[in-house]
PDB file of C-alpha atoms in Angstrom:
ATOM      1  CA  UNK A   1    -103.856 197.849 100.009  1.00 47.00           C
ATOM      2  CA  UNK A   2    -105.441 200.827  97.791  1.00 39.00           C
ATOM      3  CA  UNK A   3    -105.300 203.222 100.735  1.00 44.00           C
ATOM      4  CA  UNK A   4    -101.519 202.279 101.254  1.00 38.00           C
ATOM      5  CA  UNK A   5    -100.916 203.022  97.317  1.00 41.00           C
ATOM      6  CA  UNK A   6    -102.787 206.221  97.451  1.00 38.00           C
ATOM      7  CA  UNK A   7    -100.916 207.488 100.789  1.00 37.00           C
ATOM      8  CA  UNK A   8     -97.711 206.907  98.965  1.00 37.00           C
ATOM      9  CA  UNK A   9     -98.769 208.877  95.718  1.00 35.00           C
ATOM     10  CA  UNK A  10     -99.642 211.651  98.163  1.00 36.00           C
ATOM     11  CA  UNK A  11     -96.166 211.685  99.718  1.00 37.00           C
ATOM     12  CA  UNK A  12     -94.469 211.763  96.441  1.00 36.00           C
ATOM     13  CA  UNK A  13     -96.648 214.677  95.411  1.00 38.00           C
ATOM     14  CA  UNK A  14     -95.822 216.641  98.225  1.00 42.00           C
ATOM     15  CA  UNK A  15     -92.526 215.802  97.951  1.00 45.00           C
ATOM     16  CA  UNK A  16     -92.291 216.485  94.467  1.00 40.00           C
ATOM     17  CA  UNK A  17     -94.286 219.989  95.065  1.00 49.00           C
ATOM     18  CA  UNK A  18     -92.028 220.831  97.817  1.00 55.00           C
ATOM     19  CA  UNK A  19     -88.701 220.562  95.671  1.00 69.00           C
ATOM     20  CA  UNK A  20     -90.346 222.715  92.938  1.00 79.00           C
ATOM     21  CA  UNK A  21     -91.233 225.183  95.425  1.00 87.00           C
ATOM     22  CA  UNK A  22     -87.753 225.318  96.588  1.00 89.00           C
ATOM     23  CA  UNK A  23     -86.295 225.625  92.817  1.00 89.00           C
ATOM     24  CA  UNK A  24     -88.641 228.522  92.358  1.00 91.00           C
ATOM     25  CA  UNK A  25     -87.516 230.295  95.121  1.00 88.00           C
ATOM     26  CA  UNK A  26     -83.806 229.433  94.666  1.00 87.00           C
ATOM     27  CA  UNK A  27     -83.994 230.829  90.974  1.00 88.00           C
ATOM     28  CA  UNK A  28     -86.214 233.798  92.325  1.00 85.00           C
ATOM     29  CA  UNK A  29     -84.632 237.394  92.955  1.00 85.00           C
ATOM     30  CA  UNK A  30     -86.856 238.090  95.754  1.00 87.00           C
ATOM     31  CA  UNK A  31     -84.525 238.444  99.033  1.00 87.00           C
ATOM     32  CA  UNK A  32     -87.894 238.349 101.127  1.00 89.00           C
ATOM     33  CA  UNK A  33     -88.724 235.117  99.624  1.00 92.00           C
ATOM     34  CA  UNK A  34     -85.277 233.444 100.027  1.00 91.00           C
ATOM     35  CA  UNK A  35     -85.110 234.634 103.416  1.00 92.00           C
ATOM     36  CA  UNK A  36     -88.516 233.316 104.615  1.00 93.00           C
ATOM     37  CA  UNK A  37     -87.584 230.242 103.098  1.00 95.00           C
ATOM     38  CA  UNK A  38     -84.063 229.834 104.698  1.00 94.00           C
ATOM     39  CA  UNK A  39     -85.680 230.638 108.099  1.00 95.00           C
ATOM     40  CA  UNK A  40     -88.369 228.356 107.451  1.00 96.00           C
ATOM     41  CA  UNK A  41     -85.861 225.313 106.610  1.00 97.00           C
ATOM     42  CA  UNK A  42     -83.696 225.895 109.179  1.00 96.00           C
ATOM     43  CA  UNK A  43     -86.406 225.571 111.946  1.00 97.00           C
ATOM     44  CA  UNK A  44     -86.953 222.444 109.946  1.00 96.00           C
ATOM     45  CA  UNK A  45     -83.789 221.443 110.316  1.00 96.00           C
ATOM     46  CA  UNK A  46     -83.416 220.968 106.470  1.00 97.00           C
ATOM     47  CA  UNK A  47     -80.052 222.904 106.801  1.00 96.00           C
ATOM     48  CA  UNK A  48     -78.586 221.640 103.406  1.00 95.00           C
ATOM     49  CA  UNK A  49     -81.171 223.479 101.528  1.00 96.00           C
ATOM     50  CA  UNK A  50     -81.345 226.393 104.019  1.00 96.00           C
ATOM     51  CA  UNK A  51     -77.860 227.080 103.392  1.00 95.00           C
ATOM     52  CA  UNK A  52     -78.201 227.068 100.261  1.00 95.00           C
ATOM     53  CA  UNK A  53     -80.413 230.052  99.877  1.00 95.00           C
ATOM     54  CA  UNK A  54     -78.255 231.709 102.771  1.00 95.00           C
ATOM     55  CA  UNK A  55     -75.548 231.407 100.362  1.00 93.00           C
ATOM     56  CA  UNK A  56     -77.696 233.276  98.123  1.00 93.00           C
ATOM     57  CA  UNK A  57     -78.613 236.021 100.459  1.00 92.00           C
ATOM     58  CA  UNK A  58     -74.901 236.681 101.358  1.00 88.00           C
ATOM     59  CA  UNK A  59     -74.270 237.883  98.142  1.00 84.00           C
ATOM     60  CA  UNK A  60     -77.578 239.806  98.037  1.00 85.00           C
ATOM     61  CA  UNK A  61     -77.717 241.842 101.087  1.00 77.00           C
ATOM     62  CA  UNK A  62     -76.040 244.855 102.031  1.00 72.00           C
ATOM     63  CA  UNK A  63     -77.796 245.663 105.285  1.00 68.00           C
ATOM     64  CA  UNK A  64     -75.293 244.802 108.039  1.00 69.00           C
ATOM     65  CA  UNK A  65     -77.950 243.567 110.320  1.00 71.00           C
ATOM     66  CA  UNK A  66     -79.521 241.041 107.502  1.00 76.00           C
ATOM     67  CA  UNK A  67     -76.087 240.116 106.869  1.00 89.00           C
ATOM     68  CA  UNK A  68     -75.755 239.414 110.546  1.00 92.00           C
ATOM     69  CA  UNK A  69     -78.183 237.093 110.756  1.00 93.00           C
ATOM     70  CA  UNK A  70     -77.430 235.603 107.640  1.00 93.00           C
ATOM     71  CA  UNK A  71     -73.658 234.871 108.681  1.00 94.00           C
ATOM     72  CA  UNK A  72     -75.087 233.485 111.836  1.00 96.00           C
ATOM     73  CA  UNK A  73     -77.395 230.906 110.275  1.00 96.00           C
ATOM     74  CA  UNK A  74     -75.012 229.927 107.641  1.00 96.00           C
ATOM     75  CA  UNK A  75     -72.340 228.863 110.143  1.00 97.00           C
ATOM     76  CA  UNK A  76     -74.984 226.892 112.274  1.00 98.00           C
ATOM     77  CA  UNK A  77     -76.103 225.251 108.970  1.00 97.00           C
ATOM     78  CA  UNK A  78     -72.652 224.138 108.365  1.00 97.00           C
ATOM     79  CA  UNK A  79     -72.073 223.014 111.781  1.00 98.00           C
ATOM     80  CA  UNK A  80     -75.420 221.014 111.854  1.00 97.00           C
ATOM     81  CA  UNK A  81     -74.177 219.462 108.443  1.00 97.00           C
ATOM     82  CA  UNK A  82     -70.829 218.485 110.383  1.00 96.00           C
ATOM     83  CA  UNK A  83     -68.923 220.353 107.922  1.00 96.00           C
ATOM     84  CA  UNK A  84     -66.713 221.901 110.886  1.00 96.00           C
ATOM     85  CA  UNK A  85     -63.698 223.132 108.805  1.00 95.00           C
ATOM     86  CA  UNK A  86     -66.281 225.420 106.794  1.00 94.00           C
ATOM     87  CA  UNK A  87     -68.467 226.157 109.787  1.00 97.00           C
ATOM     88  CA  UNK A  88     -65.274 227.336 111.518  1.00 97.00           C
ATOM     89  CA  UNK A  89     -64.344 229.663 108.772  1.00 96.00           C
ATOM     90  CA  UNK A  90     -67.880 231.391 108.971  1.00 96.00           C
ATOM     91  CA  UNK A  91     -67.913 231.561 112.736  1.00 97.00           C
ATOM     92  CA  UNK A  92     -64.333 233.325 112.737  1.00 96.00           C
ATOM     93  CA  UNK A  93     -65.620 235.718 109.698  1.00 94.00           C
ATOM     94  CA  UNK A  94     -68.913 236.521 111.845  1.00 95.00           C
ATOM     95  CA  UNK A  95     -66.785 237.444 115.022  1.00 95.00           C
ATOM     96  CA  UNK A  96     -64.320 239.833 112.937  1.00 94.00           C
ATOM     97  CA  UNK A  97     -67.314 241.236 110.950  1.00 92.00           C
ATOM     98  CA  UNK A  98     -69.661 241.728 113.628  1.00 93.00           C
ATOM     99  CA  UNK A  99     -67.619 242.635 116.854  1.00 92.00           C
ATOM    100  CA  UNK A 100     -70.554 244.786 118.269  1.00 91.00           C
ATOM    101  CA  UNK A 101     -73.017 241.540 118.024  1.00 93.00           C
ATOM    102  CA  UNK A 102     -74.833 240.053 121.027  1.00 94.00           C
ATOM    103  CA  UNK A 103     -73.621 236.638 119.620  1.00 96.00           C
ATOM    104  CA  UNK A 104     -69.973 237.551 118.949  1.00 96.00           C
ATOM    105  CA  UNK A 105     -68.749 235.447 122.193  1.00 97.00           C
ATOM    106  CA  UNK A 106     -71.070 232.544 121.084  1.00 97.00           C
ATOM    107  CA  UNK A 107     -69.809 232.329 117.891  1.00 97.00           C
ATOM    108  CA  UNK A 108     -65.951 232.685 118.813  1.00 97.00           C
ATOM    109  CA  UNK A 109     -66.651 229.852 120.860  1.00 98.00           C
ATOM    110  CA  UNK A 110     -68.355 227.968 118.134  1.00 98.00           C
ATOM    111  CA  UNK A 111     -65.232 228.375 115.709  1.00 98.00           C
ATOM    112  CA  UNK A 112     -63.310 226.805 118.246  1.00 97.00           C
ATOM    113  CA  UNK A 113     -65.516 224.225 118.988  1.00 97.00           C
ATOM    114  CA  UNK A 114     -65.756 223.027 115.519  1.00 97.00           C
ATOM    115  CA  UNK A 115     -61.680 223.281 115.175  1.00 96.00           C
ATOM    116  CA  UNK A 116     -62.066 220.807 118.083  1.00 95.00           C
ATOM    117  CA  UNK A 117     -64.350 218.440 116.624  1.00 95.00           C
ATOM    118  CA  UNK A 118     -62.136 218.798 113.177  1.00 93.00           C
ATOM    119  CA  UNK A 119     -59.068 217.346 114.614  1.00 89.00           C
ATOM    120  CA  UNK A 120     -58.361 214.063 113.229  1.00 75.00           C
ATOM    121  CA  UNK A 121     -57.565 210.804 115.128  1.00 71.00           C
ATOM    122  CA  UNK A 122     -54.157 210.120 116.885  1.00 60.00           C
ATOM    123  CA  UNK A 123     -52.433 208.456 114.160  1.00 55.00           C
ATOM    124  CA  UNK A 124     -52.469 211.578 111.961  1.00 58.00           C
ATOM    125  CA  UNK A 125     -50.221 214.730 112.502  1.00 61.00           C
ATOM    126  CA  UNK A 126     -51.099 216.495 115.888  1.00 66.00           C
ATOM    127  CA  UNK A 127     -49.316 219.575 115.264  1.00 74.00           C
ATOM    128  CA  UNK A 128     -52.794 221.667 114.800  1.00 86.00           C
ATOM    129  CA  UNK A 129     -53.924 220.121 118.135  1.00 91.00           C
ATOM    130  CA  UNK A 130     -51.564 222.070 120.144  1.00 90.00           C
ATOM    131  CA  UNK A 131     -52.646 225.523 117.944  1.00 93.00           C
ATOM    132  CA  UNK A 132     -56.393 224.574 118.801  1.00 95.00           C
ATOM    133  CA  UNK A 133     -55.391 224.407 122.495  1.00 96.00           C
ATOM    134  CA  UNK A 134     -53.457 227.299 122.437  1.00 95.00           C
ATOM    135  CA  UNK A 135     -56.533 229.251 121.071  1.00 96.00           C
ATOM    136  CA  UNK A 136     -58.851 227.610 123.838  1.00 97.00           C
ATOM    137  CA  UNK A 137     -56.426 229.073 126.141  1.00 97.00           C
ATOM    138  CA  UNK A 138     -56.554 232.368 124.841  1.00 97.00           C
ATOM    139  CA  UNK A 139     -60.368 232.356 124.823  1.00 97.00           C
ATOM    140  CA  UNK A 140     -60.715 231.223 128.288  1.00 96.00           C
ATOM    141  CA  UNK A 141     -58.091 234.137 129.464  1.00 96.00           C
ATOM    142  CA  UNK A 142     -60.280 236.676 127.419  1.00 94.00           C
ATOM    143  CA  UNK A 143     -63.509 235.686 128.579  1.00 95.00           C
ATOM    144  CA  UNK A 144     -62.800 234.260 132.086  1.00 93.00           C
ATOM    145  CA  UNK A 145     -66.015 234.731 133.032  1.00 92.00           C
ATOM    146  CA  UNK A 146     -68.168 233.526 130.136  1.00 94.00           C
ATOM    147  CA  UNK A 147     -70.639 230.634 129.939  1.00 95.00           C
ATOM    148  CA  UNK A 148     -68.308 228.567 127.475  1.00 97.00           C
ATOM    149  CA  UNK A 149     -65.079 228.704 129.689  1.00 96.00           C
ATOM    150  CA  UNK A 150     -65.771 225.339 131.080  1.00 96.00           C
ATOM    151  CA  UNK A 151     -66.458 224.066 127.865  1.00 97.00           C
ATOM    152  CA  UNK A 152     -63.175 225.034 126.811  1.00 97.00           C
ATOM    153  CA  UNK A 153     -61.290 223.787 129.624  1.00 96.00           C
ATOM    154  CA  UNK A 154     -62.939 220.327 128.894  1.00 97.00           C
ATOM    155  CA  UNK A 155     -62.074 220.240 125.420  1.00 97.00           C
ATOM    156  CA  UNK A 156     -58.310 221.357 126.444  1.00 96.00           C
ATOM    157  CA  UNK A 157     -58.183 218.298 128.919  1.00 94.00           C
ATOM    158  CA  UNK A 158     -59.478 215.865 126.063  1.00 94.00           C
ATOM    159  CA  UNK A 159     -57.056 217.605 123.343  1.00 94.00           C
ATOM    160  CA  UNK A 160     -54.210 217.151 126.177  1.00 92.00           C
ATOM    161  CA  UNK A 161     -55.332 213.347 126.507  1.00 91.00           C
ATOM    162  CA  UNK A 162     -55.107 212.957 122.591  1.00 90.00           C
ATOM    163  CA  UNK A 163     -51.634 214.244 122.319  1.00 91.00           C
ATOM    164  CA  UNK A 164     -50.563 212.174 125.437  1.00 93.00           C
ATOM    165  CA  UNK A 165     -52.009 208.858 123.748  1.00 91.00           C
ATOM    166  CA  UNK A 166     -50.259 209.729 120.521  1.00 90.00           C
ATOM    167  CA  UNK A 167     -46.795 210.033 122.296  1.00 92.00           C
ATOM    168  CA  UNK A 168     -47.486 206.535 124.220  1.00 95.00           C
ATOM    169  CA  UNK A 169     -48.432 205.231 120.977  1.00 93.00           C
ATOM    170  CA  UNK A 170     -45.122 206.101 119.733  1.00 94.00           C
ATOM    171  CA  UNK A 171     -43.348 204.783 122.581  1.00 96.00           C
ATOM    172  CA  UNK A 172     -44.740 201.308 122.330  1.00 96.00           C
ATOM    173  CA  UNK A 173     -44.421 201.318 118.860  1.00 96.00           C
ATOM    174  CA  UNK A 174     -40.543 201.812 118.901  1.00 97.00           C
ATOM    175  CA  UNK A 175     -40.326 199.504 122.190  1.00 97.00           C
ATOM    176  CA  UNK A 176     -41.964 196.642 120.155  1.00 96.00           C
ATOM    177  CA  UNK A 177     -39.932 197.069 116.993  1.00 96.00           C
ATOM    178  CA  UNK A 178     -36.644 196.704 119.377  1.00 96.00           C
ATOM    179  CA  UNK A 179     -35.674 200.403 118.645  1.00 96.00           C
ATOM    180  CA  UNK A 180     -34.713 200.859 122.207  1.00 96.00           C
ATOM    181  CA  UNK A 181     -32.820 204.057 121.915  1.00 96.00           C
ATOM    182  CA  UNK A 182     -35.704 205.622 120.316  1.00 97.00           C
ATOM    183  CA  UNK A 183     -37.935 204.123 122.870  1.00 97.00           C
ATOM    184  CA  UNK A 184     -35.935 205.638 125.814  1.00 97.00           C
ATOM    185  CA  UNK A 185     -35.987 209.247 123.947  1.00 96.00           C
ATOM    186  CA  UNK A 186     -39.412 209.107 123.313  1.00 97.00           C
ATOM    187  CA  UNK A 187     -40.746 207.526 126.879  1.00 97.00           C
ATOM    188  CA  UNK A 188     -38.407 210.535 128.589  1.00 96.00           C
ATOM    189  CA  UNK A 189     -40.009 213.326 126.253  1.00 95.00           C
ATOM    190  CA  UNK A 190     -43.499 211.867 127.012  1.00 95.00           C
ATOM    191  CA  UNK A 191     -43.006 212.177 130.731  1.00 95.00           C
ATOM    192  CA  UNK A 192     -41.495 215.419 130.512  1.00 94.00           C
ATOM    193  CA  UNK A 193     -43.918 216.935 128.497  1.00 92.00           C
ATOM    194  CA  UNK A 194     -46.808 215.193 130.390  1.00 92.00           C
ATOM    195  CA  UNK A 195     -45.578 214.249 134.200  1.00 91.00           C
ATOM    196  CA  UNK A 196     -49.281 213.397 134.790  1.00 89.00           C
ATOM    197  CA  UNK A 197     -49.814 211.417 131.984  1.00 92.00           C
ATOM    198  CA  UNK A 198     -52.008 207.901 133.297  1.00 92.00           C
ATOM    199  CA  UNK A 199     -49.227 205.614 131.906  1.00 95.00           C
ATOM    200  CA  UNK A 200     -46.324 207.083 133.514  1.00 96.00           C
ATOM    201  CA  UNK A 201     -45.226 203.936 135.257  1.00 97.00           C
ATOM    202  CA  UNK A 202     -45.236 202.000 132.275  1.00 97.00           C
ATOM    203  CA  UNK A 203     -43.191 204.797 130.564  1.00 97.00           C
ATOM    204  CA  UNK A 204     -40.895 204.782 133.428  1.00 97.00           C
ATOM    205  CA  UNK A 205     -40.487 200.832 133.190  1.00 97.00           C
ATOM    206  CA  UNK A 206     -40.022 201.165 129.376  1.00 97.00           C
ATOM    207  CA  UNK A 207     -37.148 203.578 129.955  1.00 97.00           C
ATOM    208  CA  UNK A 208     -35.560 200.996 132.322  1.00 97.00           C
ATOM    209  CA  UNK A 209     -35.880 198.198 130.157  1.00 97.00           C
ATOM    210  CA  UNK A 210     -35.379 199.747 126.962  1.00 97.00           C
ATOM    211  CA  UNK A 211     -32.210 201.076 128.049  1.00 97.00           C
ATOM    212  CA  UNK A 212     -31.089 197.713 129.463  1.00 96.00           C
ATOM    213  CA  UNK A 213     -31.463 195.992 126.253  1.00 96.00           C
ATOM    214  CA  UNK A 214     -30.114 198.762 124.265  1.00 96.00           C
ATOM    215  CA  UNK A 215     -26.908 198.490 126.793  1.00 95.00           C
ATOM    216  CA  UNK A 216     -26.884 194.857 126.653  1.00 92.00           C
ATOM    217  CA  UNK A 217     -26.340 194.620 122.769  1.00 89.00           C
ATOM    218  CA  UNK A 218     -23.729 197.696 122.626  1.00 91.00           C
ATOM    219  CA  UNK A 219     -20.202 197.256 121.706  1.00 90.00           C
ATOM    220  CA  UNK A 220     -17.622 196.571 124.461  1.00 87.00           C
ATOM    221  CA  UNK A 221     -16.256 200.286 124.554  1.00 87.00           C
ATOM    222  CA  UNK A 222     -19.926 201.574 124.747  1.00 92.00           C
ATOM    223  CA  UNK A 223     -21.512 199.064 127.191  1.00 92.00           C
ATOM    224  CA  UNK A 224     -20.230 200.303 130.689  1.00 93.00           C
ATOM    225  CA  UNK A 225     -21.572 204.022 129.978  1.00 94.00           C
ATOM    226  CA  UNK A 226     -24.899 202.508 128.848  1.00 95.00           C
ATOM    227  CA  UNK A 227     -25.084 200.137 131.667  1.00 95.00           C
ATOM    228  CA  UNK A 228     -24.534 202.808 134.184  1.00 95.00           C
ATOM    229  CA  UNK A 229     -27.370 204.928 132.577  1.00 96.00           C
ATOM    230  CA  UNK A 230     -29.539 202.147 133.201  1.00 96.00           C
ATOM    231  CA  UNK A 231     -28.759 202.390 137.060  1.00 96.00           C
ATOM    232  CA  UNK A 232     -29.692 206.037 136.855  1.00 96.00           C
ATOM    233  CA  UNK A 233     -33.223 205.147 135.136  1.00 96.00           C
ATOM    234  CA  UNK A 234     -33.509 202.605 138.024  1.00 97.00           C
ATOM    235  CA  UNK A 235     -32.919 205.424 140.622  1.00 96.00           C
ATOM    236  CA  UNK A 236     -35.760 207.486 138.712  1.00 95.00           C
ATOM    237  CA  UNK A 237     -38.271 204.721 138.897  1.00 96.00           C
ATOM    238  CA  UNK A 238     -37.841 203.700 142.398  1.00 96.00           C
ATOM    239  CA  UNK A 239     -37.971 207.653 143.472  1.00 95.00           C
ATOM    240  CA  UNK A 240     -41.430 207.971 141.342  1.00 94.00           C
ATOM    241  CA  UNK A 241     -42.941 204.388 142.489  1.00 95.00           C
ATOM    242  CA  UNK A 242     -43.286 202.029 145.238  1.00 93.00           C
ATOM    243  CA  UNK A 243     -43.167 198.168 145.641  1.00 93.00           C
ATOM    244  CA  UNK A 244     -46.511 198.071 144.688  1.00 93.00           C
ATOM    245  CA  UNK A 245     -46.244 199.279 140.940  1.00 94.00           C
ATOM    246  CA  UNK A 246     -46.611 196.931 138.400  1.00 93.00           C
ATOM    247  CA  UNK A 247     -43.219 196.441 137.033  1.00 96.00           C
ATOM    248  CA  UNK A 248     -40.942 197.112 140.302  1.00 96.00           C
ATOM    249  CA  UNK A 249     -40.159 193.349 140.516  1.00 96.00           C
ATOM    250  CA  UNK A 250     -38.973 193.313 136.898  1.00 97.00           C
ATOM    251  CA  UNK A 251     -37.177 196.806 137.559  1.00 96.00           C
ATOM    252  CA  UNK A 252     -35.169 195.146 140.414  1.00 97.00           C
ATOM    253  CA  UNK A 253     -34.003 192.014 138.417  1.00 97.00           C
ATOM    254  CA  UNK A 254     -32.693 194.560 135.848  1.00 96.00           C
ATOM    255  CA  UNK A 255     -30.951 196.346 138.886  1.00 96.00           C
ATOM    256  CA  UNK A 256     -29.188 192.968 140.019  1.00 96.00           C
ATOM    257  CA  UNK A 257     -28.216 191.844 136.481  1.00 95.00           C
ATOM    258  CA  UNK A 258     -27.120 195.499 135.565  1.00 96.00           C
ATOM    259  CA  UNK A 259     -25.077 195.916 138.747  1.00 95.00           C
ATOM    260  CA  UNK A 260     -23.564 192.295 138.314  1.00 94.00           C
ATOM    261  CA  UNK A 261     -22.589 193.114 134.479  1.00 93.00           C
ATOM    262  CA  UNK A 262     -20.647 196.332 135.637  1.00 93.00           C
ATOM    263  CA  UNK A 263     -19.019 194.588 138.333  1.00 92.00           C
ATOM    264  CA  UNK A 264     -17.811 192.014 135.884  1.00 89.00           C
ATOM    265  CA  UNK A 265     -16.901 194.375 133.166  1.00 88.00           C
ATOM    266  CA  UNK A 266     -14.552 196.623 135.649  1.00 84.00           C
ATOM    267  CA  UNK A 267     -12.824 193.269 137.001  1.00 82.00           C
ATOM    268  CA  UNK A 268     -11.919 192.344 133.473  1.00 76.00           C
ATOM    269  CA  UNK A 269     -10.430 195.809 132.502  1.00 65.00           C
ATOM    270  CA  UNK A 270      -8.259 195.612 135.582  1.00 60.00           C
ATOM    271  CA  UNK A 271      -6.819 192.209 134.441  1.00 53.00           C
ATOM    272  CA  UNK A 272      -3.435 192.938 133.381  1.00 53.00           C
ATOM    273  CA  UNK A 273      -2.811 192.038 129.557  1.00 51.00           C
ATOM    274  CA  UNK A 274       0.242 189.469 129.031  1.00 48.00           C
TER     275      UNK A 274
END
């Protein structure tokens, strides 16, 4: 029991001593002390304290080579701390200020990778996602033989999938809420933007059924036109999918109902008024 207490006191003492040493170096005016300690802390993966000293050194150094190393490790510290927006900012500053550095391609990629990691979940605005996709594509065009090209392509695929999921979720939301016209428009837009989307069959089915529900509940003067649009949507569905598709039978049922209703509307319209 005494040995456990003694070990605890020793650890506390070491910790306090370590904190005291850091504070002394932090308050010191010695660039060498700060730099050496910052690199030591970085190697020890103590990124939070390392970056504090590096921030000081950024304002103290005038030598370009020293600043380059400071900027690089600052960027990496913020990346390791998962402060991706700040890390991206410093990686971008690095690529702009040290264009001849051997690390410039690495930092250009890391800036984009941090932007990729910083993108929010699907239910948030994804307009920034398209910008990041564009930047990643530009990187692969500019550095086609880079070791980061495959990674960038994987990031692009992941972001495109995120955009597809958002479009799909929007369609489903409109459909379940009974906003059938909006569901049709959203489903068509999703397929137009992402023809290879995994949910293609379901989106084409929603286009048929939502248009049918919309037409069925329309006023008499609009019903025929909207039912004919259902048949056009069914033609598109049949063209793109076979009898084994999940909703093929349901689509055929709607086709029969729609055709029957159209014939009835046309028949009634030809009955002379008395």
